[in-house]
Backbone as a printed PyTorch tensor [residue, N CA C, xyz], in Angstrom:
tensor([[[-21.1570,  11.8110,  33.7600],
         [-21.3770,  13.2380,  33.6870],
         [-21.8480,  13.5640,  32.2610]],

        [[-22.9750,  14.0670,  32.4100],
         [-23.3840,  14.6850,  30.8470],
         [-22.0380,  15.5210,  29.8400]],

        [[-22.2580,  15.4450,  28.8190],
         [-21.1930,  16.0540,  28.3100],
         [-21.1810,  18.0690,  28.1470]],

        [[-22.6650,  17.9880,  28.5910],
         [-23.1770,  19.4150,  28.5130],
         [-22.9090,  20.0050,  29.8890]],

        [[-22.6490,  19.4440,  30.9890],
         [-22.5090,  19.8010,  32.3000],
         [-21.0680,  19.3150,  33.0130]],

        [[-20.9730,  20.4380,  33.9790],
         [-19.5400,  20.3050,  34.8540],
         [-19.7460,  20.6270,  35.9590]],

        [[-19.1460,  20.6500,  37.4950],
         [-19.0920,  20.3200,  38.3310],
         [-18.3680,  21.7580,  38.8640]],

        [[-18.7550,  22.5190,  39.6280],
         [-18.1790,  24.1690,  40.0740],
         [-17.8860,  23.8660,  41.2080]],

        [[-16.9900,  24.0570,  41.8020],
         [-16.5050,  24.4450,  43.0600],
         [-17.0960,  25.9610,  44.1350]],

        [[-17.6450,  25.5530,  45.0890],
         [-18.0440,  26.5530,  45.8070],
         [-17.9100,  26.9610,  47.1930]],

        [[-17.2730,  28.5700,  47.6690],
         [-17.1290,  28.5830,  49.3090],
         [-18.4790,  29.2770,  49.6630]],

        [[-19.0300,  28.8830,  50.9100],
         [-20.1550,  29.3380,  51.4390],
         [-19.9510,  29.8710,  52.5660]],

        [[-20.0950,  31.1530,  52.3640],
         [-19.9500,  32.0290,  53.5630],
         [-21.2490,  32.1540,  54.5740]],

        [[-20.8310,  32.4190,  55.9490],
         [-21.3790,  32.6310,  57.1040],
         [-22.7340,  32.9600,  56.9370]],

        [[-22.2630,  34.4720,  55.7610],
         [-23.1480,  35.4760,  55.6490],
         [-22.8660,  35.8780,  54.3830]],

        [[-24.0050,  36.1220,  53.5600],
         [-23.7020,  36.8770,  51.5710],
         [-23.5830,  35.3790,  51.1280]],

        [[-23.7790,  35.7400,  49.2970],
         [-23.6430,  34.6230,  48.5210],
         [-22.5870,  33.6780,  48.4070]],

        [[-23.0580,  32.0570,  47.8670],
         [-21.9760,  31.7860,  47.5490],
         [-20.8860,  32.4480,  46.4600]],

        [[-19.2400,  31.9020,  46.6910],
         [-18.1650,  32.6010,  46.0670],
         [-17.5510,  31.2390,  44.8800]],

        [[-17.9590,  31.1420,  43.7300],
         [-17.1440,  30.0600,  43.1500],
         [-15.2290,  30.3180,  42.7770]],

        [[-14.8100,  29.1780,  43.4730],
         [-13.4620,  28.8220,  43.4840],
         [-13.1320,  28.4020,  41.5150]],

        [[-14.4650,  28.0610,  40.5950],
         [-14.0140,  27.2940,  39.5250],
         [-14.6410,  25.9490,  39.4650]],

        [[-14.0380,  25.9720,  37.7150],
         [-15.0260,  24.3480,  37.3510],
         [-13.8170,  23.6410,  38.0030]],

        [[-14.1650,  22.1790,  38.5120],
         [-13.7080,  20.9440,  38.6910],
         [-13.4390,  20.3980,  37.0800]],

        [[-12.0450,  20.2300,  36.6450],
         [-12.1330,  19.6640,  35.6240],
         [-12.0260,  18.2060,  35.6890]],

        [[-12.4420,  17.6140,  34.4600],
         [-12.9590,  16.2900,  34.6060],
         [-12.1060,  15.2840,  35.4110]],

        [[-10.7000,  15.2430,  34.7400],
         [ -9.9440,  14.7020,  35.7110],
         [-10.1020,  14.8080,  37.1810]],

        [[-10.6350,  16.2900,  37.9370],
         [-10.9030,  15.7940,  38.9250],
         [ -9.9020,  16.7110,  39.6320]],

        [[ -8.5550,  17.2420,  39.0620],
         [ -7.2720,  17.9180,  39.5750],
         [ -7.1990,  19.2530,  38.8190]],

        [[ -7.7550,  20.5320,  39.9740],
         [ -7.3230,  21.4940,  39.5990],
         [ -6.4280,  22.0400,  40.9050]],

        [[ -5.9210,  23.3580,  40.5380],
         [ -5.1700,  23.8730,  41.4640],
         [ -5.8080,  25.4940,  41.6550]],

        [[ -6.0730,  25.4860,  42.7090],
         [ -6.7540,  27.0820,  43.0430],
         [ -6.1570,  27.8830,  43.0800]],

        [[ -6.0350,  29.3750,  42.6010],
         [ -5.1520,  30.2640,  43.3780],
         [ -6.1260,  31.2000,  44.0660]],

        [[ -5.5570,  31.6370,  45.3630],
         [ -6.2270,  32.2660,  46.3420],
         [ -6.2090,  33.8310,  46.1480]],

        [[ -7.1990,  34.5790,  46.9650],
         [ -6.5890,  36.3460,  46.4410],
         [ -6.0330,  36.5710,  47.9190]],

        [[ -5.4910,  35.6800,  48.7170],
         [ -4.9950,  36.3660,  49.6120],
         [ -4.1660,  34.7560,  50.3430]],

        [[ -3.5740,  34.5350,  51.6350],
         [ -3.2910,  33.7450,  52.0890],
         [ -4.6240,  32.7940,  52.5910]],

        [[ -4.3100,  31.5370,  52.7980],
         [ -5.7420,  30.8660,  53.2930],
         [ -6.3840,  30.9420,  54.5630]],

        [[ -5.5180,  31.5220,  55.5630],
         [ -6.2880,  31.7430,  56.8340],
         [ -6.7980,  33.2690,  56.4360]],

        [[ -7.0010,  34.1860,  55.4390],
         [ -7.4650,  34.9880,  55.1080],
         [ -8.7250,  35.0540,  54.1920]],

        [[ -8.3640,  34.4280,  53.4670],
         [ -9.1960,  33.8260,  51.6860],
         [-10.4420,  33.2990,  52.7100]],

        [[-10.1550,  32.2060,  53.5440],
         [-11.1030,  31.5680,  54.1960],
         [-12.0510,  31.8820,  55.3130]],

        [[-11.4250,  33.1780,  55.6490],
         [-12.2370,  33.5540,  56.7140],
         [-13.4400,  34.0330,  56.3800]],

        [[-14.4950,  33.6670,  57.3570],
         [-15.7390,  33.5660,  57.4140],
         [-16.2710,  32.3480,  56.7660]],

        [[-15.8040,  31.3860,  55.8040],
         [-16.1230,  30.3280,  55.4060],
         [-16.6420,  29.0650,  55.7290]],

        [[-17.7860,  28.9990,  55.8670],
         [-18.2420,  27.6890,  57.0100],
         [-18.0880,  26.4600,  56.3190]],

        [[-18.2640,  26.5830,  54.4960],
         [-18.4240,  25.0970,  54.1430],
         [-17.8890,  25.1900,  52.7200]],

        [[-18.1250,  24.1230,  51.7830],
         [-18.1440,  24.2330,  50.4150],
         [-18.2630,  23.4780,  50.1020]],

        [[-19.5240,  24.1770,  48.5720],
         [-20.4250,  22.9920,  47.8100],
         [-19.6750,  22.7160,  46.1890]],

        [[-20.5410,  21.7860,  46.2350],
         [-20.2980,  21.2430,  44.2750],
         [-21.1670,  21.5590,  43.5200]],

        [[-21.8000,  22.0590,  42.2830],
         [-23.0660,  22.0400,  41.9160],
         [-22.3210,  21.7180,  40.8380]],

        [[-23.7850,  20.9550,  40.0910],
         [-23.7880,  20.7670,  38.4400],
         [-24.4360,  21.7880,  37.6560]],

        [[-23.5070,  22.6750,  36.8540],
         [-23.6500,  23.4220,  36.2820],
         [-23.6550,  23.3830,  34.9190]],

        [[-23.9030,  24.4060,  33.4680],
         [-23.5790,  23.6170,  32.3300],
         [-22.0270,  24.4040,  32.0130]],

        [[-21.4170,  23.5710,  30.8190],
         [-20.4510,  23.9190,  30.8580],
         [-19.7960,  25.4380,  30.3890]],

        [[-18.5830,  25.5880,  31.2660],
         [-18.2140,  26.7330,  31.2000],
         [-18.5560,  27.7090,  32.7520]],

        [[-19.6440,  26.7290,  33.7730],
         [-19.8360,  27.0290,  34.5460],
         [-21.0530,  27.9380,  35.2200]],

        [[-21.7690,  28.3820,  35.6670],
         [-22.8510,  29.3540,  36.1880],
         [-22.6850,  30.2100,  35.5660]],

        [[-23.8570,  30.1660,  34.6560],
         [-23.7830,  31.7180,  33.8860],
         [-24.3890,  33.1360,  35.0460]],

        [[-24.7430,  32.8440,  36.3100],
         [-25.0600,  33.6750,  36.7450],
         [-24.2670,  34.4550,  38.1370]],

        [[-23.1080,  33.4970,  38.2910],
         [-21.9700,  34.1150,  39.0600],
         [-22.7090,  33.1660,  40.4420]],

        [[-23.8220,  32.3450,  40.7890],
         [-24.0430,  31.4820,  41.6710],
         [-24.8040,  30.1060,  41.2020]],

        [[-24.8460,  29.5450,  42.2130],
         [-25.4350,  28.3880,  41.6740],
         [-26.2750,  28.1580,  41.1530]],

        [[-26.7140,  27.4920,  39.7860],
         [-28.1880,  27.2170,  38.8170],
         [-28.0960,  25.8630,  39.0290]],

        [[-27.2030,  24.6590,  39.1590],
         [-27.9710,  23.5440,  39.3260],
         [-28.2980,  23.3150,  40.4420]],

        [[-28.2600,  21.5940,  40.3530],
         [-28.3150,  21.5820,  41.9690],
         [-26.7830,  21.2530,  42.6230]],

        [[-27.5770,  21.1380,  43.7570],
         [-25.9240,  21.0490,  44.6370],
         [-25.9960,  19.4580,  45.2920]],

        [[-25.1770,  19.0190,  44.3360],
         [-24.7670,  17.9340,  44.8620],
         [-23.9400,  17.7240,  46.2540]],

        [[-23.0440,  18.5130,  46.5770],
         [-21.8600,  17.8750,  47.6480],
         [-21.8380,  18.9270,  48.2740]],

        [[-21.9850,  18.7830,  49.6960],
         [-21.5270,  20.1560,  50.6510],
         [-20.6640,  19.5260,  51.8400]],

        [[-20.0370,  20.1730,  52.2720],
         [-18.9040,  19.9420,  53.5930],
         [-18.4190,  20.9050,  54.2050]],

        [[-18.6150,  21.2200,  55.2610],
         [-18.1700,  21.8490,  56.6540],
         [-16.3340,  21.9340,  56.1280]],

        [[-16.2530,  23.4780,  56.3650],
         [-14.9580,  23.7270,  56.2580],
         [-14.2180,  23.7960,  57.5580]],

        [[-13.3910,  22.9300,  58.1700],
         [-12.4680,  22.6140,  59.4420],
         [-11.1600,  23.4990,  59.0450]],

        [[-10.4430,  24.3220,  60.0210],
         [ -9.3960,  24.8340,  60.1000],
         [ -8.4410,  23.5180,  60.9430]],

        [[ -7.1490,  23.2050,  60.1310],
         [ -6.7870,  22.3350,  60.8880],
         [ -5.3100,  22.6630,  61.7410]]])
């Protein structure tokens, strides 16, 4: 990983922009807090991406790099 760039966490809704959850810190272990319970927080949520961003994160409140990692969000 460049030392100038970090890794954002992102939910992608149905419908409207993506919502960033936060940087991934390097270690790899963060802990989210939600603004509501998760069968709530999550609703409408189909997936969520990773992008490489520089650090400190998207200066523009969505994604500027690219998006490395996306995955289908499963209710289990």
């Amino acid at each position: 990983m460049p030392s100038d760039r970090e890794l954002e966490l992102w939910m992608l809704p149905g419908q409207g922009p993506p919502r960033s959850l936060g940087v991934i810190p390097s270690d790899g272990v963060r802990k989210v807090g939600l603004s509501a319970a998760p069968d709530a927080a999550f609703r409408g949520i189909d997936a969520l991406a990773v992008s490489l961003e520089p650090r400190g994160g998207s200066p523009t409140g969505a994604p500027t790099g690219p998006v490395l990692y996306t995955g289908r969000l499963e209710r289990l």
